CSV table of C-alpha atoms in Angstrom, one decimal:
chain,number,residue,atom,x,y,z
A,41,MET,CA,-0.1,-0.2,0.2
A,42,THR,CA,1.2,3.4,-0.7
A,43,SER,CA,0.2,6.6,0.4
A,44,THR,CA,-1.0,7.3,-3.2
A,45,SER,CA,-3.7,4.8,-2.2
A,46,LEU,CA,-4.5,5.7,1.1
A,47,PRO,CA,-8.5,7.3,1.4
A,48,ASP,CA,-8.6,11.0,2.5
A,49,SER,CA,-9.2,9.8,5.9
A,50,LEU,CA,-5.9,7.6,6.4
A,51,ILE,CA,-2.4,8.8,5.8
A,52,ALA,CA,1.0,5.9,6.3
A,53,THR,CA,2.8,5.7,9.4
A,54,LEU,CA,6.5,4.9,9.1
A,55,PRO,CA,7.7,1.7,7.4
A,56,GLY,CA,8.1,-1.2,9.7
A,57,SER,CA,12.2,-0.8,9.1
A,58,SER,CA,12.2,2.7,11.5
A,59,TYR,CA,11.2,0.8,14.3
A,60,THR,CA,13.8,-2.4,13.7
A,61,ASP,CA,16.7,-1.4,11.7
A,62,PRO,CA,20.1,-0.4,14.5
A,63,GLY,CA,21.7,1.7,11.8
A,64,ILE,CA,18.6,3.5,12.0
A,65,PHE,CA,17.9,4.0,15.7
A,66,ALA,CA,21.5,5.0,15.4
A,67,GLN,CA,21.3,8.0,13.1
A,68,GLU,CA,18.7,8.7,15.5
A,69,GLN,CA,21.2,8.8,18.5
A,70,GLU,CA,23.3,11.1,16.6
A,71,ARG,CA,20.8,13.3,15.2
A,72,ILE,CA,18.4,13.8,17.7
A,73,PHE,CA,19.3,12.0,21.6
A,74,GLU,CA,22.9,14.0,21.1
A,75,THR,CA,22.0,17.3,19.0
A,76,MET,CA,18.7,18.2,20.8
A,77,TRP,CA,18.1,18.8,24.9
A,78,PHE,CA,17.8,15.8,26.4
A,79,CYS,CA,16.3,15.3,30.1
A,80,VAL,CA,18.2,13.6,32.2
A,81,ALA,CA,17.7,13.8,36.5
A,82,ARG,CA,15.0,15.9,39.5
A,83,ALA,CA,18.5,18.4,40.5
A,84,ALA,CA,16.6,18.0,44.2
A,85,GLU,CA,18.7,14.4,43.7
A,86,LEU,CA,22.0,16.4,43.3
A,87,ALA,CA,21.0,17.7,46.6
A,88,LYS,CA,24.5,19.3,47.1
A,89,PRO,CA,28.7,19.7,46.0
A,90,GLY,CA,29.4,16.1,45.0
A,91,ALA,CA,26.2,14.8,44.5
A,92,PHE,CA,26.3,12.6,40.6
A,93,ARG,CA,24.6,11.0,38.4
A,94,THR,CA,25.5,9.3,35.5
A,95,VAL,CA,22.9,9.0,32.3
A,96,ASP,CA,23.1,7.3,28.9
A,97,VAL,CA,22.0,10.5,26.5
A,98,GLY,CA,22.5,8.4,22.3
A,99,ARG,CA,26.0,6.9,22.8
A,100,GLU,CA,27.3,9.1,25.3
A,101,SER,CA,27.9,8.3,29.3
A,102,ILE,CA,27.6,11.7,30.6
A,103,LEU,CA,27.9,12.4,34.0
A,104,VAL,CA,25.9,15.7,36.2
A,105,THR,CA,27.0,17.2,39.3
A,106,ARG,CA,26.4,19.6,41.6
A,107,ALA,CA,29.6,22.2,41.5
A,108,ARG,CA,31.1,23.8,45.0
A,109,ASP,CA,29.7,27.2,43.9
A,110,ASN,CA,26.0,24.7,43.7
A,111,SER,CA,25.7,25.5,40.1
A,112,ILE,CA,24.8,22.1,37.7
A,113,ARG,CA,27.8,20.6,35.7
A,114,ALA,CA,27.6,18.0,32.8
A,115,TYR,CA,30.1,16.1,31.3
A,116,PHE,CA,31.0,13.9,29.2
A,117,ASN,CA,32.1,10.7,31.5
A,118,VAL,CA,35.3,9.7,29.9
A,119,CYS,CA,39.0,10.4,31.8
A,120,ARG,CA,40.8,12.4,29.0
A,121,HIS,CA,44.1,10.5,30.0
A,122,ARG,CA,43.1,6.7,28.6
A,123,GLY,CA,39.5,7.1,27.5
A,124,ALA,CA,37.8,4.8,31.0
A,125,LYS,CA,34.9,5.5,32.4
A,126,LEU,CA,35.5,8.0,34.8
A,127,CYS,CA,32.3,7.3,37.1
A,128,THR,CA,31.0,3.5,37.2
A,129,GLU,CA,28.1,4.0,39.0
A,130,GLU,CA,25.2,5.3,38.8
A,131,SER,CA,24.5,7.8,41.2
A,132,GLY,CA,26.3,8.6,44.5
A,133,GLU,CA,27.8,11.2,46.3
A,134,VAL,CA,32.4,12.7,46.0
A,135,LYS,CA,33.9,14.9,48.8
A,136,ARG,CA,35.8,17.5,46.5
A,137,ALA,CA,36.7,15.3,43.1
A,138,PHE,CA,36.4,12.8,40.7
A,139,GLN,CA,39.0,10.1,40.4
A,140,CYS,CA,39.9,8.3,37.5
A,141,PRO,CA,39.7,4.2,38.8
A,142,TYR,CA,42.4,3.0,36.0
A,143,HIS,CA,45.3,5.6,36.1
A,144,ALA,CA,44.0,7.9,38.8
A,145,TRP,CA,43.7,10.8,36.8
A,146,THR,CA,41.0,13.0,40.0
A,147,TYR,CA,39.3,16.2,38.6
A,148,GLY,CA,37.5,18.9,40.3
A,149,LEU,CA,33.9,19.2,40.9
A,150,ASP,CA,34.6,22.0,37.9
A,151,GLY,CA,35.7,19.7,35.5
A,152,LYS,CA,39.2,21.3,36.0
A,153,LEU,CA,42.4,18.5,36.7
A,154,VAL,CA,43.2,18.6,40.0
A,155,ALA,CA,45.9,15.4,40.4
A,156,ALA,CA,47.5,12.6,38.9
A,157,PRO,CA,50.4,10.7,39.3
A,158,ASN,CA,53.3,12.7,38.8
A,159,LEU,CA,51.5,15.1,37.8
A,160,THR,CA,54.5,18.0,39.3
A,161,LYS,CA,57.1,16.7,36.7
A,162,MET,CA,54.3,17.9,33.4
A,163,PRO,CA,54.1,21.3,34.1
A,164,ASP,CA,53.0,21.8,30.8
A,165,ILE,CA,49.8,19.9,31.2
A,166,GLY,CA,47.0,22.7,31.4
A,167,ARG,CA,45.0,22.1,34.2
A,168,THR,CA,42.2,23.5,32.4
A,169,GLU,CA,42.9,21.9,28.6
A,170,TYR,CA,43.0,19.0,30.1
A,171,GLY,CA,40.0,18.9,32.4
A,172,LEU,CA,36.7,16.9,32.1
A,173,VAL,CA,34.7,17.8,28.2
A,174,SER,CA,31.8,19.7,29.8
A,175,VAL,CA,27.8,20.1,27.6
A,176,ALA,CA,25.6,22.4,28.0
A,177,VAL,CA,23.4,22.5,31.1
A,178,ARG,CA,19.7,24.4,31.7
A,179,GLU,CA,17.5,24.0,34.5
A,180,TRP,CA,13.6,24.2,34.3
A,181,LEU,CA,10.6,23.0,35.9
A,182,GLY,CA,13.1,21.1,38.5
A,183,TYR,CA,15.1,19.3,36.0
A,184,VAL,CA,18.2,19.0,34.5
A,185,TRP,CA,18.3,19.4,30.7
A,186,VAL,CA,21.6,18.2,29.0
A,187,CYS,CA,22.7,18.9,25.7
A,188,LEU,CA,25.3,17.4,23.9
A,189,ALA,CA,25.4,19.2,20.7
A,190,GLU,CA,28.8,22.0,20.2
A,191,ASN,CA,26.1,24.5,19.3
A,192,PRO,CA,23.5,23.5,21.1
A,193,PRO,CA,19.0,24.7,19.8
A,194,ASP,CA,17.5,27.4,21.7
A,195,PHE,CA,15.7,26.1,24.4
A,196,ASP,CA,13.2,28.5,25.0
A,197,GLU,CA,12.4,27.6,20.9
A,198,ASP,CA,12.8,24.2,21.3
A,199,VAL,CA,12.0,22.9,24.7
A,200,ILE,CA,9.7,25.5,26.4
A,201,GLY,CA,7.8,25.8,22.6
A,202,ASP,CA,6.9,22.4,23.0
A,203,VAL,CA,5.0,23.4,25.7
A,204,VAL,CA,3.7,26.4,24.2
A,205,ALA,CA,2.5,24.3,21.5
A,206,ARG,CA,0.5,22.2,23.6
A,207,LEU,CA,-1.0,24.5,26.4
A,208,GLY,CA,-0.8,28.0,24.5
A,209,ASP,CA,1.3,29.8,27.0
A,210,VAL,CA,4.1,28.7,29.1
A,211,GLU,CA,2.0,30.1,32.4
A,212,SER,CA,-0.3,27.4,32.0
A,213,ILE,CA,2.5,24.8,33.0
A,214,GLU,CA,4.6,27.6,35.4
A,215,ARG,CA,1.6,27.5,37.6
A,216,TYR,CA,1.9,23.9,38.9
A,217,GLY,CA,5.2,24.9,40.4
A,218,ILE,CA,6.5,22.1,39.5
A,219,GLU,CA,9.8,23.1,40.2
A,220,ASP,CA,8.8,23.1,43.6
A,221,LEU,CA,7.4,19.8,44.1
A,222,SER,CA,8.9,16.9,46.0
A,223,VAL,CA,8.8,13.2,44.5
A,224,GLY,CA,6.6,10.8,45.9
A,225,LYS,CA,6.8,7.8,44.2
A,226,ARG,CA,9.4,6.9,41.6
A,227,ILE,CA,9.0,3.9,39.2
A,228,VAL,CA,11.4,2.5,36.5
A,229,TYR,CA,9.8,0.8,33.4
A,230,ASP,CA,12.1,-1.4,31.2
A,231,VAL,CA,9.8,-1.7,27.5
A,232,ARG,CA,10.7,-4.1,25.5
A,233,SER,CA,9.7,-1.5,22.6
A,234,ASN,CA,11.0,1.3,20.0
A,235,TRP,CA,10.8,4.5,21.7
A,236,LYS,CA,8.7,6.2,19.0
A,237,LEU,CA,6.0,3.6,19.6
A,238,ILE,CA,5.7,4.8,23.2
A,239,ILE,CA,5.5,8.5,22.0
A,240,GLU,CA,3.0,7.5,20.0
A,241,ASN,CA,0.8,5.8,22.1
A,242,PHE,CA,0.9,8.7,24.1
A,243,MET,CA,0.4,11.1,21.7
A,244,GLU,CA,-3.3,9.4,20.8
A,245,CYS,CA,-6.4,8.5,22.4
A,246,TYR,CA,-7.6,5.6,19.8
A,247,HIS,CA,-6.5,3.0,22.0
A,248,CYS,CA,-7.8,4.2,25.3
A,249,ALA,CA,-11.1,3.2,25.4
A,250,THR,CA,-9.8,-0.3,24.3
A,251,ILE,CA,-7.5,-0.9,27.2
A,252,HIS,CA,-7.7,2.0,29.7
A,253,PRO,CA,-10.6,1.1,31.9
A,254,GLU,CA,-9.8,2.9,34.9
A,255,LEU,CA,-8.5,6.2,33.0
A,256,THR,CA,-12.0,6.4,30.9
A,257,GLU,CA,-13.4,6.4,34.0
A,258,VAL,CA,-12.2,9.0,35.4
A,259,LEU,CA,-11.6,11.1,31.6
A,260,PRO,CA,-15.0,10.1,29.8
A,261,GLU,CA,-14.2,11.7,27.0
A,262,PHE,CA,-11.4,9.7,26.5
A,263,ALA,CA,-13.1,7.0,25.6
A,264,ASP,CA,-14.3,8.6,22.1
A,265,GLY,CA,-10.7,8.3,21.2
A,266,TYR,CA,-9.3,12.4,21.0
A,267,ALA,CA,-6.7,12.6,23.2
A,268,ALA,CA,-6.3,15.8,25.4
A,269,GLN,CA,-3.0,16.8,22.5
A,270,TYR,CA,-5.2,16.5,19.6
A,271,TYR,CA,-6.1,20.4,20.7
A,272,VAL,CA,-4.1,23.5,21.8
A,273,GLY,CA,-5.1,23.9,24.9
A,274,HIS,CA,-7.7,21.8,26.0
A,275,GLY,CA,-7.3,19.8,29.0
A,276,ALA,CA,-9.9,16.6,29.4
A,277,GLU,CA,-12.2,17.3,32.3
A,278,PHE,CA,-12.9,14.6,34.8
A,279,GLY,CA,-16.4,12.5,34.9
A,280,GLU,CA,-19.1,14.1,37.3
A,281,ASP,CA,-19.0,12.0,40.0
A,282,VAL,CA,-15.3,11.8,39.9
A,283,GLN,CA,-13.3,13.8,42.8
A,284,GLY,CA,-10.1,12.8,41.9
A,285,PHE,CA,-7.9,11.8,40.1
A,286,THR,CA,-7.1,8.4,41.2
A,287,VAL,CA,-7.7,5.2,40.7
A,288,ASP,CA,-11.0,4.7,41.9
A,289,GLY,CA,-12.1,8.1,40.9
A,290,SER,CA,-12.2,8.9,45.0
A,291,GLU,CA,-10.9,12.3,46.2
A,292,GLY,CA,-7.3,13.0,45.7
A,293,LEU,CA,-4.2,15.4,47.5
A,294,ASP,CA,-4.1,19.0,48.4
A,295,ARG,CA,-4.7,21.3,45.6
A,296,ILE,CA,-1.5,23.0,44.0
A,297,PRO,CA,-2.2,26.8,45.0
A,298,GLY,CA,-1.1,28.1,41.6
A,299,VAL,CA,-3.8,25.7,39.3
A,300,ALA,CA,-5.9,28.3,38.3
A,301,ASP,CA,-10.2,27.6,38.5
A,302,ASP,CA,-10.3,26.6,34.5
A,303,GLN,CA,-7.9,23.9,34.9
A,304,ASP,CA,-9.4,22.6,37.8
A,305,ARG,CA,-11.0,19.2,37.5
A,306,ARG,CA,-8.8,18.3,34.2
A,307,TYR,CA,-5.8,16.7,32.7
A,308,TYR,CA,-3.3,18.6,30.5
A,309,ALA,CA,-0.7,15.6,28.5
A,310,ILE,CA,2.4,17.6,26.7
A,311,THR,CA,4.9,15.7,25.0
A,312,VAL,CA,8.4,17.7,24.9
A,313,ARG,CA,10.3,16.3,22.2
A,314,PRO,CA,12.4,14.2,22.1
A,315,GLN,CA,12.0,12.2,25.3
A,316,VAL,CA,9.7,14.2,27.9
A,317,PHE,CA,6.1,13.3,29.1
A,318,ILE,CA,4.4,15.7,31.3
A,319,ASN,CA,0.8,15.0,32.9
A,320,LEU,CA,-0.6,17.8,34.5
A,321,VAL,CA,-3.8,17.1,37.1
A,322,PRO,CA,-5.0,19.6,40.0
A,323,ASP,CA,-3.1,18.0,42.9
A,324,HIS,CA,0.1,16.3,42.0
A,325,VAL,CA,2.0,16.4,38.2
A,326,ILE,CA,3.5,13.1,36.5
A,327,PHE,CA,6.3,13.5,34.9
A,328,HIS,CA,7.8,10.8,32.5
A,329,ARG,CA,11.7,10.5,30.8
A,330,MET,CA,12.8,8.2,28.2
A,331,PHE,CA,15.9,6.6,27.8
A,332,PRO,CA,16.3,4.4,24.3
A,333,VAL,CA,19.0,1.6,24.7
A,334,SER,CA,18.6,0.1,21.2
A,335,VAL,CA,16.6,-0.3,18.7
A,336,ASP,CA,13.7,-2.1,20.3
A,337,ARG,CA,14.3,-1.5,24.0
A,338,THR,CA,13.1,1.3,25.7
A,339,ILE,CA,14.1,2.7,29.8
A,340,VAL,CA,11.2,5.0,30.9
A,341,GLU,CA,11.6,6.5,34.6
A,342,CYS,CA,8.2,8.0,35.5
A,343,ASP,CA,8.1,10.5,38.4
A,344,TRP,CA,4.8,11.5,41.0
A,345,LEU,CA,5.4,14.8,42.1
A,346,TYR,CA,3.3,16.5,44.8
A,347,LEU,CA,3.7,19.2,47.5
A,348,PRO,CA,6.2,18.7,49.9
A,349,HIS,CA,4.5,18.3,52.8
A,350,VAL,CA,2.3,16.1,50.8
A,351,VAL,CA,5.2,13.6,51.0
A,352,GLU,CA,6.9,14.8,53.9
A,353,SER,CA,3.7,13.8,56.0
A,354,GLY,CA,3.3,10.7,54.9
A,355,LYS,CA,-0.2,10.7,53.2
A,356,ASP,CA,-1.2,7.9,51.4
A,357,VAL,CA,-0.4,8.8,47.6
A,358,SER,CA,-0.6,5.2,46.2
A,359,ARG,CA,-4.7,5.6,44.4
A,360,SER,CA,-3.0,8.7,42.3
A,361,VAL,CA,0.2,6.5,41.8
A,362,GLU,CA,-1.4,3.3,41.3
A,363,LEU,CA,-4.0,5.0,38.9
A,364,PHE,CA,-1.0,6.0,35.9
A,365,ASP,CA,0.7,2.9,37.3
A,366,ARG,CA,-1.4,0.6,35.3
A,367,VAL,CA,-1.9,3.1,32.5
A,368,ASN,CA,1.4,2.8,31.6
A,369,ARG,CA,1.6,-1.0,32.5
A,370,GLN,CA,-1.4,-0.8,30.0
A,371,ASP,CA,0.5,1.1,27.4
A,372,PHE,CA,4.1,-0.4,27.2
A,373,GLU,CA,2.2,-3.8,26.9
A,374,ALA,CA,0.3,-2.4,23.9
A,375,CYS,CA,3.5,-1.3,22.8
A,376,GLU,CA,5.3,-4.2,23.5
A,377,ARG,CA,3.2,-6.0,21.4
A,378,THR,CA,3.3,-3.9,18.7
A,379,GLN,CA,7.6,-4.6,18.7
A,380,PRO,CA,7.4,-7.4,16.7
A,381,GLY,CA,5.1,-6.5,14.5
A,382,MET,CA,7.4,-3.9,13.0
A,383,GLY,CA,9.4,-6.2,11.8
A,384,SER,CA,6.5,-8.5,9.9
A,385,ARG,CA,7.1,-8.3,5.2
A,386,MET,CA,3.2,-7.0,6.2
A,387,TYR,CA,4.5,-3.7,7.8
A,388,ALA,CA,7.6,-3.6,5.6
A,389,LYS,CA,5.6,-0.3,4.0
A,390,GLY,CA,4.4,1.0,7.7
A,391,GLY,CA,0.7,1.1,8.4
A,392,VAL,CA,-1.6,4.2,8.7
A,393,LEU,CA,-3.6,6.7,11.2
A,394,VAL,CA,-7.3,8.0,11.1
A,395,PRO,CA,-7.9,10.5,11.8
A,396,SER,CA,-8.0,11.3,15.6
A,397,GLU,CA,-4.6,9.9,15.4
A,398,HIS,CA,-3.0,12.4,12.4
A,399,HIS,CA,-0.8,14.6,14.3
A,400,ILE,CA,1.2,11.1,14.6
A,401,GLY,CA,2.4,12.2,10.6
A,402,ALA,CA,3.5,15.5,12.2
A,403,PHE,CA,5.2,14.0,15.1
A,404,HIS,CA,6.6,11.1,11.5
A,405,ASP,CA,7.5,14.3,9.6
A,406,TRP,CA,9.7,15.6,12.3
A,407,VAL,CA,11.9,12.4,12.5
A,408,ASN,CA,12.0,12.4,9.5
A,409,GLU,CA,13.2,15.8,9.2
A,410,ARG,CA,15.8,15.3,12.3
A,411,LEU,CA,17.6,12.7,10.3
A,412,GLY,CA,17.9,14.2,7.3
A,413,ALA,CA,19.5,17.1,8.3
A,414,PRO,CA,22.7,18.5,8.4
A,415,LEU,CA,24.0,18.1,11.9
A,416,PRO,CA,24.3,21.3,13.7
């Protein structure tokens, strides 16, 4: 089937190879994940100087830490001497410096080379020149975003721009005060699926009536198949008898004070390309970060964020967590069920998108443009 033979109500998807070809995934790593702003950590996890986290961004390991001046820094996690991985732990804390476990080259939190065996006998080695190679860093919404490109794209245009395109303005998300919320629960999912299938699933609700009974009970309009993301500024309204965004529709927790009256009792979903989903409800925020590992495997880290006193007081958040945990598991199971079909000869030319999914076509166009564009 070709796009020219499709009825007007259908548009073509990407071909199956886009989800199964390791070569295409390598291009995505190079041209998408390694050139765009990529969300890596909750800033509060790096609570004091020396706290660190290592994350994979595309094909690179990145070390994120808090320096002595309290700023967030990020570096390629590679020793400048012989290329050994500097930090092998996923997270931790150092007192003053990072030391390579191979030859003991040692770097300060500011990335400068501060010590090495016999370094005093090599006065021509520049401490900055042979320091760790830094990458661009931004903090927004209480999260750390990094960009590996030598000339990073404009953060306001690329990241905040995706939010504005969805909500209509940036104030609509700022009212939730996400940077001041606390993590009440984190769940990490290991999904045997291509990252694009996960994004496509999140963007549409054609499947909601089929696989999300709990969600459509809370958000009845989702049963009609149109996702909240389909309309700029639209938030799906809670059902008439629903009290809160919980697995049984029971009362939620303390409402975030800045949420506007017209945002109350509504759910907003936002996709920030290439790997962030943000879900807004009146009493909490659900923040997904995807870490594509291979062409058919993606790690998804999901935070449930509440007002600090809700978390500190030990209030029961399980009913709100359970709702979206079920949604996540239902979605990821669907993606894992779809992944093998991407390699079928029947799907070599791809599938089709119905009208309520047509906005996914714009995502496919964006992927193709990124892969075809020259590297920055």
